[in-house]
């Protein structure tokens, strides 16, 4: 069972991220915009993790070298902020299905970068898992069932969001190889991202929207979509290659689909079922290959 813990950590991260849609819909109804949610997520996330580090090990705040800040600028600004910004732009330019389809091409970029930086091999199993993942994500996104609206600039935005989404695993892996733990990586990722989003929102206007009726929900939102998944993802990244993680974390789409059907009564058809089965098959196949290697 211990050999599967890294895989389970990545799967936990994906399933936690799957709750983003639920919280986004609820908080939007409370008058909080997407960009304000992102600011709350990274700001409160950095604050809570700072408390954990202060109690757990204050030395985790220290950078081994000042130049190592580049890894956290990468994970927080180049990855998280960059991905979030361009994903929103891509959604505004074209259909959500097309934007989602482009976002889930991120494993392709991760595997290319990981091959160059970490010498991660393109095994037959990884290629098959990648194809199954992409096929499953496209089915769930509905790109084969309806006319997809897109623009040239929208496609560029979508590919940028995919690159940014995938780069977190690359920068996270580089930080891990420098000896930083999950809490340190998550803290500095959120801290650098906070600096970006602080220029994009009106803090006074945001504070006016936070009250006793939504503060608990906001904290749970931060725990479920930021603290738990990022720490879990970083833990899995210690033992697995970024390309492998990028495929395993696609379980997020399965979780989000099931949540949409159960909670929001979204439509479900045979193509979505095949898409979910395809992603699950990719996760199982890839996990079994990694376990076989360890044995």
mmCIF file of C-alpha atoms in Angstrom:
data_model
loop_
_atom_site.group_PDB
_atom_site.id
_atom_site.type_symbol
_atom_site.label_atom_id
_atom_site.label_comp_id
_atom_site.label_asym_id
_atom_site.label_seq_id
_atom_site.Cartn_x
_atom_site.Cartn_y
_atom_site.Cartn_z
ATOM 1 C CA UNK A 1 0.000 0.000 0.000
ATOM 2 C CA UNK A 2 2.868 2.397 0.811
ATOM 3 C CA UNK A 3 4.086 2.133 -2.763
ATOM 4 C CA UNK A 4 0.813 3.643 -3.905
ATOM 5 C CA UNK A 5 0.929 6.601 -1.481
ATOM 6 C CA UNK A 6 2.539 9.012 -3.987
ATOM 7 C CA UNK A 7 -0.142 8.102 -6.542
ATOM 8 C CA UNK A 8 -2.885 8.494 -3.945
ATOM 9 C CA UNK A 9 -1.471 11.905 -3.008
ATOM 10 C CA UNK A 10 -1.786 13.090 -6.614
ATOM 11 C CA UNK A 11 -5.278 11.589 -6.891
ATOM 12 C CA UNK A 12 -6.269 13.350 -3.632
ATOM 13 C CA UNK A 13 -5.005 16.626 -5.110
ATOM 14 C CA UNK A 14 -7.050 16.083 -8.255
ATOM 15 C CA UNK A 15 -10.231 15.210 -6.371
ATOM 16 C CA UNK A 16 -9.766 18.243 -4.118
ATOM 17 C CA UNK A 17 -9.373 20.512 -7.146
ATOM 18 C CA UNK A 18 -12.553 18.935 -8.513
ATOM 19 C CA UNK A 19 -14.505 20.874 -5.874
ATOM 20 C CA UNK A 20 -13.519 24.214 -7.434
ATOM 21 C CA UNK A 21 -16.641 24.235 -9.618
ATOM 22 C CA UNK A 22 -18.930 23.749 -6.623
ATOM 23 C CA UNK A 23 -17.326 26.520 -4.576
ATOM 24 C CA UNK A 24 -17.136 28.835 -7.582
ATOM 25 C CA UNK A 25 -20.873 28.569 -8.222
ATOM 26 C CA UNK A 26 -21.788 29.079 -4.559
ATOM 27 C CA UNK A 27 -19.391 31.982 -3.946
ATOM 28 C CA UNK A 28 -20.400 33.635 -7.227
ATOM 29 C CA UNK A 29 -23.993 33.649 -6.006
ATOM 30 C CA UNK A 30 -22.707 35.487 -2.924
ATOM 31 C CA UNK A 31 -21.276 38.235 -5.138
ATOM 32 C CA UNK A 32 -17.605 37.197 -5.109
ATOM 33 C CA UNK A 33 -15.956 37.244 -8.537
ATOM 34 C CA UNK A 34 -13.514 34.657 -9.899
ATOM 35 C CA UNK A 35 -10.501 36.957 -9.587
ATOM 36 C CA UNK A 36 -11.473 37.750 -5.968
ATOM 37 C CA UNK A 37 -11.720 34.010 -5.244
ATOM 38 C CA UNK A 38 -8.203 33.503 -6.574
ATOM 39 C CA UNK A 39 -6.907 36.300 -4.370
ATOM 40 C CA UNK A 40 -8.659 34.859 -1.313
ATOM 41 C CA UNK A 41 -7.354 31.382 -2.081
ATOM 42 C CA UNK A 42 -3.685 32.304 -2.276
ATOM 43 C CA UNK A 43 -3.742 34.968 0.449
ATOM 44 C CA UNK A 44 -5.582 32.934 3.092
ATOM 45 C CA UNK A 45 -3.700 29.842 1.925
ATOM 46 C CA UNK A 46 -0.340 31.514 2.507
ATOM 47 C CA UNK A 47 -1.497 32.744 5.940
ATOM 48 C CA UNK A 48 -2.718 29.323 7.124
ATOM 49 C CA UNK A 49 0.373 27.500 5.861
ATOM 50 C CA UNK A 50 2.575 30.144 7.528
ATOM 51 C CA UNK A 51 0.899 29.302 10.856
ATOM 52 C CA UNK A 52 1.467 25.574 10.252
ATOM 53 C CA UNK A 53 5.138 26.144 9.422
ATOM 54 C CA UNK A 54 5.608 28.388 12.485
ATOM 55 C CA UNK A 55 4.260 25.601 14.713
ATOM 56 C CA UNK A 56 5.859 22.710 12.840
ATOM 57 C CA UNK A 57 9.319 24.000 11.901
ATOM 58 C CA UNK A 58 10.227 27.680 11.565
ATOM 59 C CA UNK A 59 13.325 26.754 9.573
ATOM 60 C CA UNK A 60 11.016 25.843 6.689
ATOM 61 C CA UNK A 61 10.597 29.581 6.043
ATOM 62 C CA UNK A 62 14.280 29.869 5.133
ATOM 63 C CA UNK A 63 15.475 29.772 1.564
ATOM 64 C CA UNK A 64 18.623 27.707 1.123
ATOM 65 C CA UNK A 65 19.808 30.322 -1.347
ATOM 66 C CA UNK A 66 18.237 33.657 -2.222
ATOM 67 C CA UNK A 67 18.377 32.683 -5.886
ATOM 68 C CA UNK A 68 15.987 29.786 -5.144
ATOM 69 C CA UNK A 69 13.161 32.302 -5.092
ATOM 70 C CA UNK A 70 13.087 31.804 -8.865
ATOM 71 C CA UNK A 71 11.422 28.412 -8.389
ATOM 72 C CA UNK A 72 8.587 29.992 -6.400
ATOM 73 C CA UNK A 73 8.222 32.874 -8.809
ATOM 74 C CA UNK A 74 7.858 30.105 -11.358
ATOM 75 C CA UNK A 75 5.263 28.103 -9.427
ATOM 76 C CA UNK A 76 3.329 31.108 -8.109
ATOM 77 C CA UNK A 77 3.486 33.652 -10.913
ATOM 78 C CA UNK A 78 4.536 31.903 -14.138
ATOM 79 C CA UNK A 79 2.405 28.842 -13.358
ATOM 80 C CA UNK A 80 -0.559 29.566 -11.068
ATOM 81 C CA UNK A 81 -1.199 33.231 -11.905
ATOM 82 C CA UNK A 82 -0.400 32.796 -15.597
ATOM 83 C CA UNK A 83 -2.628 29.731 -15.942
ATOM 84 C CA UNK A 84 -5.543 31.289 -14.029
ATOM 85 C CA UNK A 85 -5.444 34.512 -16.021
ATOM 86 C CA UNK A 86 -5.285 32.906 -19.457
ATOM 87 C CA UNK A 87 -7.862 30.257 -18.623
ATOM 88 C CA UNK A 88 -10.365 32.988 -17.796
ATOM 89 C CA UNK A 89 -9.491 34.792 -21.040
ATOM 90 C CA UNK A 90 -9.941 31.597 -23.061
ATOM 91 C CA UNK A 91 -13.384 30.981 -21.510
ATOM 92 C CA UNK A 92 -14.422 34.517 -22.436
ATOM 93 C CA UNK A 93 -13.217 34.036 -26.025
ATOM 94 C CA UNK A 94 -14.898 30.709 -26.779
ATOM 95 C CA UNK A 95 -17.007 27.889 -25.397
ATOM 96 C CA UNK A 96 -16.200 26.373 -22.000
ATOM 97 C CA UNK A 97 -15.882 22.961 -23.659
ATOM 98 C CA UNK A 98 -13.180 24.190 -26.027
ATOM 99 C CA UNK A 99 -11.353 26.023 -23.217
ATOM 100 C CA UNK A 100 -11.434 22.879 -21.061
ATOM 101 C CA UNK A 101 -10.232 20.725 -23.957
ATOM 102 C CA UNK A 102 -7.200 22.969 -24.491
ATOM 103 C CA UNK A 103 -6.471 23.125 -20.747
ATOM 104 C CA UNK A 104 -6.329 19.331 -20.516
ATOM 105 C CA UNK A 105 -3.627 19.181 -23.170
ATOM 106 C CA UNK A 106 -1.249 20.219 -20.367
ATOM 107 C CA UNK A 107 0.192 16.684 -19.886
ATOM 108 C CA UNK A 108 1.661 16.933 -23.397
ATOM 109 C CA UNK A 109 3.683 20.016 -22.450
ATOM 110 C CA UNK A 110 4.622 18.572 -19.048
ATOM 111 C CA UNK A 111 5.969 15.381 -20.597
ATOM 112 C CA UNK A 112 8.040 17.392 -23.102
ATOM 113 C CA UNK A 113 9.479 19.662 -20.400
ATOM 114 C CA UNK A 114 10.036 16.710 -18.075
ATOM 115 C CA UNK A 115 11.872 14.822 -20.795
ATOM 116 C CA UNK A 116 14.234 17.767 -21.292
ATOM 117 C CA UNK A 117 14.778 18.649 -17.614
ATOM 118 C CA UNK A 118 14.402 15.349 -15.765
ATOM 119 C CA UNK A 119 15.110 12.801 -18.522
ATOM 120 C CA UNK A 120 11.647 11.295 -18.013
ATOM 121 C CA UNK A 121 11.155 8.550 -20.588
ATOM 122 C CA UNK A 122 8.250 8.325 -23.020
ATOM 123 C CA UNK A 123 7.256 4.742 -22.274
ATOM 124 C CA UNK A 124 4.523 2.934 -24.189
ATOM 125 C CA UNK A 125 2.356 2.869 -21.074
ATOM 126 C CA UNK A 126 2.727 6.631 -20.560
ATOM 127 C CA UNK A 127 1.842 7.359 -24.162
ATOM 128 C CA UNK A 128 -1.208 5.066 -23.979
ATOM 129 C CA UNK A 129 -2.230 6.675 -20.657
ATOM 130 C CA UNK A 130 -1.801 10.139 -22.155
ATOM 131 C CA UNK A 131 -3.987 9.257 -25.153
ATOM 132 C CA UNK A 132 -6.650 7.739 -22.893
ATOM 133 C CA UNK A 133 -6.567 10.821 -20.655
ATOM 134 C CA UNK A 134 -6.880 13.295 -23.527
ATOM 135 C CA UNK A 135 -9.617 11.244 -25.177
ATOM 136 C CA UNK A 136 -11.532 10.956 -21.889
ATOM 137 C CA UNK A 137 -11.206 14.668 -21.125
ATOM 138 C CA UNK A 138 -12.431 15.597 -24.594
ATOM 139 C CA UNK A 139 -15.459 13.306 -24.218
ATOM 140 C CA UNK A 140 -16.377 14.721 -20.811
ATOM 141 C CA UNK A 141 -15.878 18.294 -22.055
ATOM 142 C CA UNK A 142 -18.393 17.487 -24.787
ATOM 143 C CA UNK A 143 -16.225 18.494 -27.726
ATOM 144 C CA UNK A 144 -17.590 15.654 -29.883
ATOM 145 C CA UNK A 145 -21.266 16.250 -29.156
ATOM 146 C CA UNK A 146 -21.879 19.882 -30.047
ATOM 147 C CA UNK A 147 -20.560 22.698 -32.166
ATOM 148 C CA UNK A 148 -17.516 24.182 -30.524
ATOM 149 C CA UNK A 149 -17.096 27.944 -30.652
ATOM 150 C CA UNK A 150 -13.537 29.213 -30.873
ATOM 151 C CA UNK A 151 -11.331 32.044 -32.095
ATOM 152 C CA UNK A 152 -7.665 32.104 -33.015
ATOM 153 C CA UNK A 153 -6.791 34.267 -30.021
ATOM 154 C CA UNK A 154 -8.940 32.001 -27.846
ATOM 155 C CA UNK A 155 -6.897 28.978 -28.898
ATOM 156 C CA UNK A 156 -3.680 30.848 -28.061
ATOM 157 C CA UNK A 157 -5.074 31.773 -24.643
ATOM 158 C CA UNK A 158 -6.155 28.163 -24.078
ATOM 159 C CA UNK A 159 -2.728 26.767 -24.948
ATOM 160 C CA UNK A 160 -1.096 29.357 -22.676
ATOM 161 C CA UNK A 161 -3.371 28.223 -19.840
ATOM 162 C CA UNK A 162 -2.375 24.586 -20.484
ATOM 163 C CA UNK A 163 1.320 25.452 -20.390
ATOM 164 C CA UNK A 164 0.889 27.440 -17.167
ATOM 165 C CA UNK A 165 -1.206 24.665 -15.608
ATOM 166 C CA UNK A 166 1.441 22.080 -16.427
ATOM 167 C CA UNK A 167 4.428 24.163 -15.359
ATOM 168 C CA UNK A 168 3.528 23.855 -11.675
ATOM 169 C CA UNK A 169 4.776 20.279 -11.668
ATOM 170 C CA UNK A 170 8.031 21.347 -13.340
ATOM 171 C CA UNK A 171 8.818 24.194 -10.937
ATOM 172 C CA UNK A 172 7.611 22.124 -7.979
ATOM 173 C CA UNK A 173 9.942 19.280 -8.948
ATOM 174 C CA UNK A 174 12.887 21.667 -9.306
ATOM 175 C CA UNK A 175 12.178 23.048 -5.806
ATOM 176 C CA UNK A 176 11.904 19.532 -4.373
ATOM 177 C CA UNK A 177 15.263 18.605 -5.886
ATOM 178 C CA UNK A 178 16.721 21.617 -4.058
ATOM 179 C CA UNK A 179 15.512 20.119 -0.768
ATOM 180 C CA UNK A 180 12.330 22.116 -0.083
ATOM 181 C CA UNK A 181 9.340 20.353 1.479
ATOM 182 C CA UNK A 182 5.670 20.526 0.516
ATOM 183 C CA UNK A 183 4.769 23.243 3.022
ATOM 184 C CA UNK A 184 7.607 25.546 1.992
ATOM 185 C CA UNK A 185 6.808 25.160 -1.709
ATOM 186 C CA UNK A 186 3.091 25.770 -1.151
ATOM 187 C CA UNK A 187 3.736 28.793 1.094
ATOM 188 C CA UNK A 188 6.022 30.611 -1.334
ATOM 189 C CA UNK A 189 3.834 29.667 -4.298
ATOM 190 C CA UNK A 190 0.832 31.306 -2.643
ATOM 191 C CA UNK A 191 2.882 34.262 -1.399
ATOM 192 C CA UNK A 192 4.270 35.183 -4.828
ATOM 193 C CA UNK A 193 0.863 34.679 -6.433
ATOM 194 C CA UNK A 194 -0.696 36.967 -3.807
ATOM 195 C CA UNK A 195 1.587 39.765 -4.991
ATOM 196 C CA UNK A 196 0.184 39.421 -8.510
ATOM 197 C CA UNK A 197 -3.505 39.256 -7.604
ATOM 198 C CA UNK A 198 -3.202 42.110 -5.103
ATOM 199 C CA UNK A 199 -2.791 44.437 -8.121
ATOM 200 C CA UNK A 200 -5.892 43.035 -9.815
ATOM 201 C CA UNK A 201 -8.529 43.493 -7.115
ATOM 202 C CA UNK A 202 -9.914 46.207 -4.860
ATOM 203 C CA UNK A 203 -9.257 44.887 -1.316
ATOM 204 C CA UNK A 204 -11.760 47.272 0.298
ATOM 205 C CA UNK A 205 -14.523 46.149 -2.057
ATOM 206 C CA UNK A 206 -13.642 42.509 -1.343
ATOM 207 C CA UNK A 207 -13.699 42.992 2.420
ATOM 208 C CA UNK A 208 -17.195 44.452 2.144
ATOM 209 C CA UNK A 209 -18.364 41.169 0.614
ATOM 210 C CA UNK A 210 -16.996 38.982 3.437
ATOM 211 C CA UNK A 211 -19.258 38.510 6.454
ATOM 212 C CA UNK A 212 -20.319 35.921 9.014
ATOM 213 C CA UNK A 213 -22.538 34.241 6.417
ATOM 214 C CA UNK A 214 -19.723 33.279 4.074
ATOM 215 C CA UNK A 215 -16.454 33.358 6.054
ATOM 216 C CA UNK A 216 -16.677 29.662 7.007
ATOM 217 C CA UNK A 217 -17.410 28.682 3.402
ATOM 218 C CA UNK A 218 -14.432 30.749 2.213
ATOM 219 C CA UNK A 219 -12.092 28.997 4.663
ATOM 220 C CA UNK A 220 -13.351 25.558 3.564
ATOM 221 C CA UNK A 221 -12.921 26.705 -0.051
ATOM 222 C CA UNK A 222 -9.276 27.592 0.633
ATOM 223 C CA UNK A 223 -8.633 24.293 2.432
ATOM 224 C CA UNK A 224 -10.206 22.169 -0.301
ATOM 225 C CA UNK A 225 -8.905 23.966 -3.392
ATOM 226 C CA UNK A 226 -5.530 25.274 -2.220
ATOM 227 C CA UNK A 227 -3.970 23.933 0.972
ATOM 228 C CA UNK A 228 -4.898 20.226 0.757
ATOM 229 C CA UNK A 229 -4.346 19.733 -2.987
ATOM 230 C CA UNK A 230 -1.089 21.660 -3.273
ATOM 231 C CA UNK A 231 0.506 19.964 -0.266
ATOM 232 C CA UNK A 232 -0.727 16.560 -1.480
ATOM 233 C CA UNK A 233 0.502 17.241 -5.023
ATOM 234 C CA UNK A 234 3.927 18.295 -3.796
ATOM 235 C CA UNK A 235 4.158 15.142 -1.648
ATOM 236 C CA UNK A 236 3.405 12.978 -4.663
ATOM 237 C CA UNK A 237 5.829 14.970 -6.788
ATOM 238 C CA UNK A 238 8.671 13.963 -4.443
ATOM 239 C CA UNK A 239 8.436 10.375 -5.654
ATOM 240 C CA UNK A 240 6.959 10.619 -9.163
ATOM 241 C CA UNK A 241 7.978 12.328 -12.380
ATOM 242 C CA UNK A 242 6.039 15.461 -13.412
ATOM 243 C CA UNK A 243 4.693 13.763 -16.552
ATOM 244 C CA UNK A 244 3.219 10.938 -14.503
ATOM 245 C CA UNK A 245 1.671 13.419 -12.051
ATOM 246 C CA UNK A 246 0.122 15.468 -14.850
ATOM 247 C CA UNK A 247 -1.766 12.410 -16.093
ATOM 248 C CA UNK A 248 -2.799 11.124 -12.655
ATOM 249 C CA UNK A 249 -4.161 14.510 -11.596
ATOM 250 C CA UNK A 250 -6.588 14.397 -14.542
ATOM 251 C CA UNK A 251 -8.799 12.436 -12.131
ATOM 252 C CA UNK A 252 -9.956 15.970 -11.269
ATOM 253 C CA UNK A 253 -12.221 15.921 -14.307
ATOM 254 C CA UNK A 254 -13.844 12.677 -13.152
ATOM 255 C CA UNK A 255 -14.540 14.146 -9.710
ATOM 256 C CA UNK A 256 -15.870 17.380 -11.162
ATOM 257 C CA UNK A 257 -18.152 15.467 -13.548
ATOM 258 C CA UNK A 258 -19.622 13.311 -10.791
ATOM 259 C CA UNK A 259 -20.103 16.356 -8.548
ATOM 260 C CA UNK A 260 -21.843 18.225 -11.343
ATOM 261 C CA UNK A 261 -24.250 15.338 -11.923
ATOM 262 C CA UNK A 262 -25.007 14.662 -8.242
ATOM 263 C CA UNK A 263 -25.154 18.220 -6.887
ATOM 264 C CA UNK A 264 -26.094 20.389 -9.852
ATOM 265 C CA UNK A 265 -28.122 17.777 -11.779
ATOM 266 C CA UNK A 266 -26.035 18.274 -14.907
ATOM 267 C CA UNK A 267 -26.762 16.061 -17.904
ATOM 268 C CA UNK A 268 -25.063 12.699 -18.237
ATOM 269 C CA UNK A 269 -24.763 10.531 -21.332
ATOM 270 C CA UNK A 270 -22.885 7.534 -22.669
ATOM 271 C CA UNK A 271 -20.054 9.694 -24.029
ATOM 272 C CA UNK A 272 -19.418 11.237 -20.618
ATOM 273 C CA UNK A 273 -19.465 7.763 -19.093
ATOM 274 C CA UNK A 274 -16.904 6.593 -21.638
ATOM 275 C CA UNK A 275 -14.819 9.696 -20.902
ATOM 276 C CA UNK A 276 -14.815 9.020 -17.153
ATOM 277 C CA UNK A 277 -13.946 5.355 -17.775
ATOM 278 C CA UNK A 278 -11.112 6.380 -20.113
ATOM 279 C CA UNK A 279 -9.504 8.705 -17.553
ATOM 280 C CA UNK A 280 -9.880 6.122 -14.780
ATOM 281 C CA UNK A 281 -8.281 3.481 -17.014
ATOM 282 C CA UNK A 282 -5.331 5.801 -17.681
ATOM 283 C CA UNK A 283 -4.828 6.415 -13.949
ATOM 284 C CA UNK A 284 -4.983 2.689 -13.104
ATOM 285 C CA UNK A 285 -2.655 1.646 -15.935
ATOM 286 C CA UNK A 286 -0.085 4.311 -15.100
ATOM 287 C CA UNK A 287 -0.181 3.569 -11.360
ATOM 288 C CA UNK A 288 0.398 -0.129 -12.008
ATOM 289 C CA UNK A 289 3.356 0.626 -14.250
ATOM 290 C CA UNK A 290 4.975 2.861 -11.608
ATOM 291 C CA UNK A 291 4.454 0.173 -8.942
ATOM 292 C CA UNK A 292 5.988 -2.488 -11.206
ATOM 293 C CA UNK A 293 9.071 -0.305 -11.691
ATOM 294 C CA UNK A 294 9.520 0.091 -7.928
ATOM 295 C CA UNK A 295 9.297 -3.679 -7.445
#
